[in-house]
Coordinates of C-alpha atoms in Angstrom, one line a residue:
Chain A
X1 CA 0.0 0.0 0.0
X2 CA 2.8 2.2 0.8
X3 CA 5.2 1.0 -1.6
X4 CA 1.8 2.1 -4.6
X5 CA 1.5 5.2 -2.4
X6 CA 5.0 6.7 -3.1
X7 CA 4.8 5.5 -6.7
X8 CA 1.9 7.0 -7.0
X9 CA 3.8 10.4 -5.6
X10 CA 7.0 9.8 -8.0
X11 CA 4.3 9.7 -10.7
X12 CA 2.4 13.0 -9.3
X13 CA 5.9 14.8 -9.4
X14 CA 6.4 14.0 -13.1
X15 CA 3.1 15.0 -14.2
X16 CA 2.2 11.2 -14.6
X17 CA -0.6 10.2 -13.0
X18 CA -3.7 10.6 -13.4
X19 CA -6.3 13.6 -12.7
X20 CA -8.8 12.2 -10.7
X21 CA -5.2 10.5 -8.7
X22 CA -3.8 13.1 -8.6
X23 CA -6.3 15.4 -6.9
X24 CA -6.7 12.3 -4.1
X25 CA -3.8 11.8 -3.5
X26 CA -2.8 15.7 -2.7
X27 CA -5.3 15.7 -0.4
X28 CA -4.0 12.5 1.5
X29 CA -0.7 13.8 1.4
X30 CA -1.8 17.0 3.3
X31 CA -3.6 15.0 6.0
X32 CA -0.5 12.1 6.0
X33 CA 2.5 12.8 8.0
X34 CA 4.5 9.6 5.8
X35 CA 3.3 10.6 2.4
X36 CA 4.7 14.0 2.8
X37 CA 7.9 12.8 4.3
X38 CA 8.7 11.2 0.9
X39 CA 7.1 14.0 -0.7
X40 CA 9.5 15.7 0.5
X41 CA 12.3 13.3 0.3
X42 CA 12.0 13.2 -3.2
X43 CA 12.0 16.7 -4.1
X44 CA 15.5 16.8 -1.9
X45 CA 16.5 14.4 -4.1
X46 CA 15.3 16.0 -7.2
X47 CA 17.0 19.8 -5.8
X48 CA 20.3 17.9 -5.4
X49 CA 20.7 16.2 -9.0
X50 CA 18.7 19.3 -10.6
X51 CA 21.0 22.5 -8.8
X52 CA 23.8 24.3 -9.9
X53 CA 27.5 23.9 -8.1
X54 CA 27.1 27.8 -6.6
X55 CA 23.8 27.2 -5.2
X56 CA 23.4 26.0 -1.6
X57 CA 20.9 23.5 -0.7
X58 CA 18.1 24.6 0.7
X59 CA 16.7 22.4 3.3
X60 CA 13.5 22.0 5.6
X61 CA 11.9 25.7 5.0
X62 CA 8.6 24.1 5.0
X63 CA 8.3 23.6 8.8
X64 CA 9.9 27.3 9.9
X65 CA 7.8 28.6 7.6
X66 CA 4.3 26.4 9.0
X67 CA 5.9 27.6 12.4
X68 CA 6.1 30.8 11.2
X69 CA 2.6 30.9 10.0
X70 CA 1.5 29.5 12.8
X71 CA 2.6 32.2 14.7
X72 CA 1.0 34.7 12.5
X73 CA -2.4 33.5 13.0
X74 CA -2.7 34.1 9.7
X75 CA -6.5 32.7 7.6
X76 CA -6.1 32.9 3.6
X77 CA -9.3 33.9 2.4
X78 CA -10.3 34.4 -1.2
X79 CA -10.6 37.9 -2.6
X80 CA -13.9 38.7 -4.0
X81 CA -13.9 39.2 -7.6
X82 CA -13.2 42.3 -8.8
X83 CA -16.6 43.0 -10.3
X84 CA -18.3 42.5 -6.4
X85 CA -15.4 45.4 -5.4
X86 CA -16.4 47.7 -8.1
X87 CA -20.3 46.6 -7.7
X88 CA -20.8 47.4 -4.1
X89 CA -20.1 52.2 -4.6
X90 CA -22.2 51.5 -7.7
X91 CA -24.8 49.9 -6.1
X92 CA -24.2 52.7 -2.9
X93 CA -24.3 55.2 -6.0
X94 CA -27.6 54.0 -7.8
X95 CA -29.4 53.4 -4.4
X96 CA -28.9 57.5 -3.5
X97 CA -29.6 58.7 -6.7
X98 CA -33.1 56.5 -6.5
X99 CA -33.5 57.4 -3.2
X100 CA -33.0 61.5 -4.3
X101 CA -35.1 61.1 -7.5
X102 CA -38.0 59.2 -5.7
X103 CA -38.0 62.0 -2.8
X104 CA -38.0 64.7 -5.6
X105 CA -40.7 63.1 -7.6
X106 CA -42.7 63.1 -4.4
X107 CA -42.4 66.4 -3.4
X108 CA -43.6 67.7 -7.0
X109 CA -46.2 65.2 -6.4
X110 CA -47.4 66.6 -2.8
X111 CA -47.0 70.4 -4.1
X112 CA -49.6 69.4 -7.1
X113 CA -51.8 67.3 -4.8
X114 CA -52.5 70.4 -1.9
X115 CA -54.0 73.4 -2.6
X116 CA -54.1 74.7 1.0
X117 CA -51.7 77.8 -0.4
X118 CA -54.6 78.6 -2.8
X119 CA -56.8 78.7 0.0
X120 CA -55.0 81.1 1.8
X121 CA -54.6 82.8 -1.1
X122 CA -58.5 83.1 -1.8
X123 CA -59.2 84.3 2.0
X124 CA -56.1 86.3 2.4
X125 CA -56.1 89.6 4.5
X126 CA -54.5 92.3 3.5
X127 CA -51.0 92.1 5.1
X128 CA -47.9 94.6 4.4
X129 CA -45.3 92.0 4.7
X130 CA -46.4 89.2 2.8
X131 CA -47.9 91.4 -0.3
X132 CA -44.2 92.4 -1.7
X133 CA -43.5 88.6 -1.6
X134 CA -47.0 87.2 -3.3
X135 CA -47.6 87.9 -7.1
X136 CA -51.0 89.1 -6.8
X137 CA -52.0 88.0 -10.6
X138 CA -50.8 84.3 -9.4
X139 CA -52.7 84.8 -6.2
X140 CA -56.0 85.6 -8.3
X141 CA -55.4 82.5 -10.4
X142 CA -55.3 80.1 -7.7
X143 CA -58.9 78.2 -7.3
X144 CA -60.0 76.3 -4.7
X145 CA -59.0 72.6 -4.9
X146 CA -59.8 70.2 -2.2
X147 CA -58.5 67.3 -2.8
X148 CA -60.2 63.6 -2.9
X149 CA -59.8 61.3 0.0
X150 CA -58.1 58.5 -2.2
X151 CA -55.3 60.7 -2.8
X152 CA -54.1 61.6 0.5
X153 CA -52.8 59.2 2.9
X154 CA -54.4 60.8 5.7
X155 CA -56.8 62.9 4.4
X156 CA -58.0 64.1 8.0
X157 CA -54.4 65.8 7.8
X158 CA -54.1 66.4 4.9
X159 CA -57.2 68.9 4.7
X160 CA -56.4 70.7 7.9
X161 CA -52.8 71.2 6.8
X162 CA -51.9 74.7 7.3
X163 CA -47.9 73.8 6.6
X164 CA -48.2 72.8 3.1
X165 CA -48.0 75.0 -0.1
X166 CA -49.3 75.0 -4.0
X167 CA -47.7 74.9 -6.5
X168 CA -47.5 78.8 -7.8
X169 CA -47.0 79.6 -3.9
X170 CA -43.8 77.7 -4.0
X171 CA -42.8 78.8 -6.9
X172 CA -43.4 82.9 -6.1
X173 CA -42.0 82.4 -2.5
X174 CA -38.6 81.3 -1.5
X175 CA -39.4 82.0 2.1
X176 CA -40.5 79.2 4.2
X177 CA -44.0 78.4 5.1
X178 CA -44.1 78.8 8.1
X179 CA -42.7 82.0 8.8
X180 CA -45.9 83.6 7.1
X181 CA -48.1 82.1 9.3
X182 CA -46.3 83.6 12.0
X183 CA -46.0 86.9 10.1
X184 CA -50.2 86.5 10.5
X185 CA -50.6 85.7 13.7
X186 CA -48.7 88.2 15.1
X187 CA -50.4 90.3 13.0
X188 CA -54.0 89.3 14.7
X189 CA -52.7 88.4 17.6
X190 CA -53.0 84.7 17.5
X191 CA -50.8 82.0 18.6
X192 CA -50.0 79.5 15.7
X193 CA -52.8 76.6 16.9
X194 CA -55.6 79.2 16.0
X195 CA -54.4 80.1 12.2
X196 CA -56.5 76.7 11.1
X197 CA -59.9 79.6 12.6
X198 CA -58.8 82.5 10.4
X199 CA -58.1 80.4 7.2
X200 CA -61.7 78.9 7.7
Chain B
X1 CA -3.3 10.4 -31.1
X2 CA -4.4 7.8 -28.3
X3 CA -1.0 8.4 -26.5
X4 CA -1.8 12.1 -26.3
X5 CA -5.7 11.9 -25.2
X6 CA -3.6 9.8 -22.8
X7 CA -1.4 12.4 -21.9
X8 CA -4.2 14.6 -21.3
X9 CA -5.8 12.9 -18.7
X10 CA -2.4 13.0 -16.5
X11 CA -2.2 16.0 -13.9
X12 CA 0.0 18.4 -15.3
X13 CA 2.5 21.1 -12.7
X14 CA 0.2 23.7 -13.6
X15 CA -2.8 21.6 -12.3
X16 CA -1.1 20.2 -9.3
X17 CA -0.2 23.8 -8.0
X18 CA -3.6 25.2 -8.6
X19 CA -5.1 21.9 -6.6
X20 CA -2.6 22.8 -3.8
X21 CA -3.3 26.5 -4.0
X22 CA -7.0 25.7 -3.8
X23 CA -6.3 24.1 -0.8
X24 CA -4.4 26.3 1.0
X25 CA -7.0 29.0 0.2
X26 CA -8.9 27.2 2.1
X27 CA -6.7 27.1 5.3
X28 CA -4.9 24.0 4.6
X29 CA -1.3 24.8 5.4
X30 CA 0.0 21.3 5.1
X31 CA -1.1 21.7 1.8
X32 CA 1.0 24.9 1.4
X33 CA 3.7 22.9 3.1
X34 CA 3.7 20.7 0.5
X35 CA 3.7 23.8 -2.3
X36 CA 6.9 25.2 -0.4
X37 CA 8.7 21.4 -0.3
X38 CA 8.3 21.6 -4.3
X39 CA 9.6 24.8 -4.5
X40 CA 12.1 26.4 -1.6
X41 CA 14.9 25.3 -3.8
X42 CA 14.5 27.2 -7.1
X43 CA 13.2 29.6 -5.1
X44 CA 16.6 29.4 -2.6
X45 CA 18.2 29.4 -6.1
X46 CA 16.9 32.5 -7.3
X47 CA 17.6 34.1 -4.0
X48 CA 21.0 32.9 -4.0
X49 CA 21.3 35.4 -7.4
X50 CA 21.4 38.3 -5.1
X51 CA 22.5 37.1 -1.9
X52 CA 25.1 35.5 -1.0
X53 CA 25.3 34.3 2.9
X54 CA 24.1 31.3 2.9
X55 CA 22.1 31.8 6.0
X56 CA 20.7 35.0 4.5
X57 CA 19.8 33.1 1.3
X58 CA 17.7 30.5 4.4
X59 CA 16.3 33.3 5.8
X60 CA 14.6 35.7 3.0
X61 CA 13.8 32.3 1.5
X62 CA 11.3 31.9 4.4
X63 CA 10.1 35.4 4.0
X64 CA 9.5 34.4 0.6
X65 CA 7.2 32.2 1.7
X66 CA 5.9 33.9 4.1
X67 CA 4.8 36.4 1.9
X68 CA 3.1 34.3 -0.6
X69 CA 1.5 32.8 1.9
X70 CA -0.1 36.5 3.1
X71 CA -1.1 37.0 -0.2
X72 CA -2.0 33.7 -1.2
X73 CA -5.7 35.2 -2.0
X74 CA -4.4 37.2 -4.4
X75 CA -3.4 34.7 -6.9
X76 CA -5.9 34.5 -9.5
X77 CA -3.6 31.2 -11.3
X78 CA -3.5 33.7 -14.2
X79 CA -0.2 33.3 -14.6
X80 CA 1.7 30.1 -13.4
X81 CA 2.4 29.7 -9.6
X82 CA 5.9 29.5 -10.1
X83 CA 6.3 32.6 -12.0
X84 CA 4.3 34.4 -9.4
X85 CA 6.2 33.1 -6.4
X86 CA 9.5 34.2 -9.0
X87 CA 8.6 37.8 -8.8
X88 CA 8.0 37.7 -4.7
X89 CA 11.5 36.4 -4.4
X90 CA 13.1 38.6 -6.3
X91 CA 11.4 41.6 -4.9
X92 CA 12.2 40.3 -1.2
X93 CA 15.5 39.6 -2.0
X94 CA 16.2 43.3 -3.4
X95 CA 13.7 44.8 -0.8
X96 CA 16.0 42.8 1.7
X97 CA 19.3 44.3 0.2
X98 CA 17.9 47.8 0.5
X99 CA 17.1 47.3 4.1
X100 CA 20.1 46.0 4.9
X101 CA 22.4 48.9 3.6
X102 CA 20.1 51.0 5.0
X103 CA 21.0 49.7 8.2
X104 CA 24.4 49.7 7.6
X105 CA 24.5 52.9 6.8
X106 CA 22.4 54.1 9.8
X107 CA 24.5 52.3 12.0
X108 CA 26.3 54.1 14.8
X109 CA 27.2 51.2 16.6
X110 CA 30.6 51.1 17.6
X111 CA 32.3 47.7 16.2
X112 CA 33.1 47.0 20.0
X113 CA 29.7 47.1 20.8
X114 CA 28.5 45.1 17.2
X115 CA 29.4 41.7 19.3
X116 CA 26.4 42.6 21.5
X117 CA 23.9 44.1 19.3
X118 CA 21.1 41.9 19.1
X119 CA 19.3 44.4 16.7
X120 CA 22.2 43.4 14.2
X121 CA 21.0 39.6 14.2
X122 CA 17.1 40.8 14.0
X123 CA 14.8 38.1 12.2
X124 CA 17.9 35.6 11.4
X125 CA 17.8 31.8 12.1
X126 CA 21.8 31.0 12.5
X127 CA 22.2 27.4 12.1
X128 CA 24.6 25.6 13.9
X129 CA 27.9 24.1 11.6
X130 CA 26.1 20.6 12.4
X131 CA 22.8 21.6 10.5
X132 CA 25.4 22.8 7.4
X133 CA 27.5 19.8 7.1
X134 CA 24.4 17.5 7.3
X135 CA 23.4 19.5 4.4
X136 CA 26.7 18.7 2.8
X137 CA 25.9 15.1 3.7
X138 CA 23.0 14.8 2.1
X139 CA 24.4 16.3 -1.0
X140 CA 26.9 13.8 -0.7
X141 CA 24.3 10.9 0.2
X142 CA 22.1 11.5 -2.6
X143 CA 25.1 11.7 -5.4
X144 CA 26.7 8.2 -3.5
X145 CA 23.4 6.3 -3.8
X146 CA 22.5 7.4 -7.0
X147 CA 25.9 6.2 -8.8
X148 CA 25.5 2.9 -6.7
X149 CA 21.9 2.2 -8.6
X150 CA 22.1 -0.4 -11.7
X151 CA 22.6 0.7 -14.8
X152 CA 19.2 1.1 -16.1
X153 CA 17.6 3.0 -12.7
X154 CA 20.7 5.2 -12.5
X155 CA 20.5 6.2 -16.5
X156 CA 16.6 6.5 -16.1
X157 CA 16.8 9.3 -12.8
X158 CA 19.6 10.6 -14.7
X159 CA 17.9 12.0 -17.7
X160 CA 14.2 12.9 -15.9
X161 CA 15.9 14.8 -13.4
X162 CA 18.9 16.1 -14.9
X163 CA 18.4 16.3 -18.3
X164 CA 14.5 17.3 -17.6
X165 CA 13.1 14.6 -20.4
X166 CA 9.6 13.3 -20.2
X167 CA 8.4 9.8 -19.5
X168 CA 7.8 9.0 -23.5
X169 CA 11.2 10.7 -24.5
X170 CA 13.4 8.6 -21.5
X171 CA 10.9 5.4 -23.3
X172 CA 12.4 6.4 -27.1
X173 CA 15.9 6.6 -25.4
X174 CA 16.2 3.7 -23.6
X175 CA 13.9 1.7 -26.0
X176 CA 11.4 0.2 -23.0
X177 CA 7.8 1.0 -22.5
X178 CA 6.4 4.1 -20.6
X179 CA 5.4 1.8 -17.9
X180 CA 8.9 0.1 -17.2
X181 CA 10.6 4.0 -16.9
X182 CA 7.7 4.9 -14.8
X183 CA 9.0 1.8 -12.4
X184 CA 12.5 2.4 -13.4
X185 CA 12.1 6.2 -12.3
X186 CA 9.9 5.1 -8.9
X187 CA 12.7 2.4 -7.8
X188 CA 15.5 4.6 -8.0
X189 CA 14.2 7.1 -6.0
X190 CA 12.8 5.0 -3.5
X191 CA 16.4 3.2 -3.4
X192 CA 17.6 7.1 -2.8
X193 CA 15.3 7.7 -0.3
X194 CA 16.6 4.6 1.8
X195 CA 19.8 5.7 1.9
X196 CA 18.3 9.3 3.3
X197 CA 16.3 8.3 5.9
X198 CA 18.6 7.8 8.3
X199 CA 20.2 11.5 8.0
X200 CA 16.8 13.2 7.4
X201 CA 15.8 11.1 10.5
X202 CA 18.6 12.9 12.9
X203 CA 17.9 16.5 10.8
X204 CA 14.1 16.2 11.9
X205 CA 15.0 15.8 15.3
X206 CA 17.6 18.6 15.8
X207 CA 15.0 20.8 14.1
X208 CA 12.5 19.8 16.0
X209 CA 14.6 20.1 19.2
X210 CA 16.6 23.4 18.3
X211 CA 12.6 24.8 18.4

């Protein structure tokens, strides 16, 4: 058994034995202390016919170099393939830029669905500060919309919002939304829970 | 036609370092082991180029080794394993150079003190004059048994490991079939072996004790 084993390894070495073997008999050579002994052996003999006169034998690396690793700690483990390095920013990359387009598209969305700018618009009082800022022909255009149930989420909200803007508001305004409302309940004395009575 | 579908079917070195390989990758260093026992010479060879102490040629020989180790899970077998490991050595033998006229140059030790400088000796494995003449020994050893083989075992070892031929070409040459050189080839390195035992025997121990 032996005696076929190192054969079998003298044949390995030359390249002539056979695939299936082969593949076997590396693996019982890395789990069997003897087999590699004479794998070994026989490479020593092979590195002493095969090198030149100048060059010194070089003996038993294997085991300071195992002892070595050893005290390394070190675990091989195969690199991902390149396209998973290069596919994981892209994917980081295309997930943002949905994320940014869907918020976008949602925002033009909500600015088309509520119309509580128009409102105030419709029932606005006089005021000195916010005239200058509100174009009044785009005022004047603005009807009444109030939006269907179905396409709010919450339409109990939604229809009480005093936060949200229309479209031409928005887009005559920079100023944010809710510094106007304060702007008009200073100007009527209010505090900002009662602005939902004056709107009405 | 048959002799090279044949052929084919044989595990080439290409396909027994990329089995090994595989295995290592996989944590199996015993399998790497066995990569290193097939190569520390030509490796020790090409490191011997550059430098010339034999116990420096031993030591970045290891860090050779070491370092294909690290980045054993870089190799992609593009290119063959030898070739890769070729490059390494050569880089950590000039790397090694580098460093070490570097350190000769930033050396203000006086040469009094040089005795006791460990720093000087950093990272080297001296082996003792015994370890270097069992070397010799072996040398000797293998060259004694081989020219004590018959005739036909001696002439068959002879041109597979010296003169590099393959199995069919030793065949043509000595006019016998692929399966008698196969033998011829097994015999006289088992024969080899025999004679090595008892040396590589007393070399195991003293490594295993000088650790």
């Amino acid at each position: 058994m032996s005696d076929k084993s190192n054969q079998q390894i003298s044949n390995l070495m030359d390249g002539e034995l056979e695939f299936n073997a082969s593949k076997f008999l590396l693996k019982r050579m890395a789990a069997d202390e003897s087999l590699s002994k004479t794998w070994e052996n026989y490479h020593l003999i092979k590195s002493c016919l095969q090198k030149k006169p100048h060059e010194p034998l070089v003996v038993d690396i294997a085991s300071k170099v195992s002892q070595k690793l050893q005290g390394q700690n070190i675990t091989v483990g195969k690199i991902e393939p390149k396209l998973n390095r290069w596919l994981k920013p892209v994917l980081g990359v295309g997930i943002a830029a949905s994320v940014a387009f869907l918020s976008v598209f949602m925002l033009q969305n909500q600015q088309v669905n509520t119309p509580t700018a128009t409102i105030l618009a419709n029932n606005a009082v006089p005021n000195p500060i916010i005239k200058p800022m509100i174009q009044p022909s785009l005022a004047s255009a603005g009807k009444t919309f109030v939006p269907p149930p179905s396409l709010s989420r919450y339409p109990s909200l939604s229809t009480k919002n005093n936060y949200s803007s229309n479209q031409v508001l928005s887009q005559s305004m920079g100023m944010p939304y809710l510094i106007i409302i304060n702007q008009k309940a200073k100007q009527h004395n209010l505090s900002p829970m009662k602005i939902k009575d004056l709107s009405d | 036609m048959k002799k090279t579908q044949e052929k084919s079917k044989d595990m080439s070195d290409k396909a027994i370092d990329s089995a090994l390989v595989k295995q290592a990758q996989n944590g199996d260093i015993k399998a790497f082991e066995l990569l290193v026992q097939r190569y520390q010479q030509k490796v020790g060879g090409v490191v011997s180029k550059l430098i010339k102490d034999y116990h420096e040629i031993q030591d970045v020989t290891q860090d050779v080794f070491v370092k294909v180790y690290n980045s054993l899970a870089k190799f992609r077998g593009d290119s063959a394993f030898y070739t890769w490991i070729y490059r390494i050595a050569i880089n950590t033998a000039k790397n090694y150079l580098v460093a070490k006229s570097r350190r000769i140059q930033n050396s203000d030790i006086e040469p009094i003190e040089a005795e006791n400088y460990a720093g000087a000796f950093e990272n080297q494995n001296f082996d003792t004059p015994d370890a270097e003449y069992e070397r010799q020994e072996i040398e000797q050893v293998v060259h004694a048994s081989i020219s004590e083989l018959p005739d036909d075992l001696k002439q068959a070892i002879t041109l597979r490991e010296v003169e590099g031929m393959s199995y069919e070409e030793i065949a043509q040459a000595m006019d016998c079939p692929i399966g008698t050189v196969r033998s011829r080839i097994f015999r006289a390195r088992d024969a080899v072996e025999n004679a090595l035992k008892p040396l590589r025997k007393k070399e195991y121990k003293r490594a295993n004790y000088v650790r």
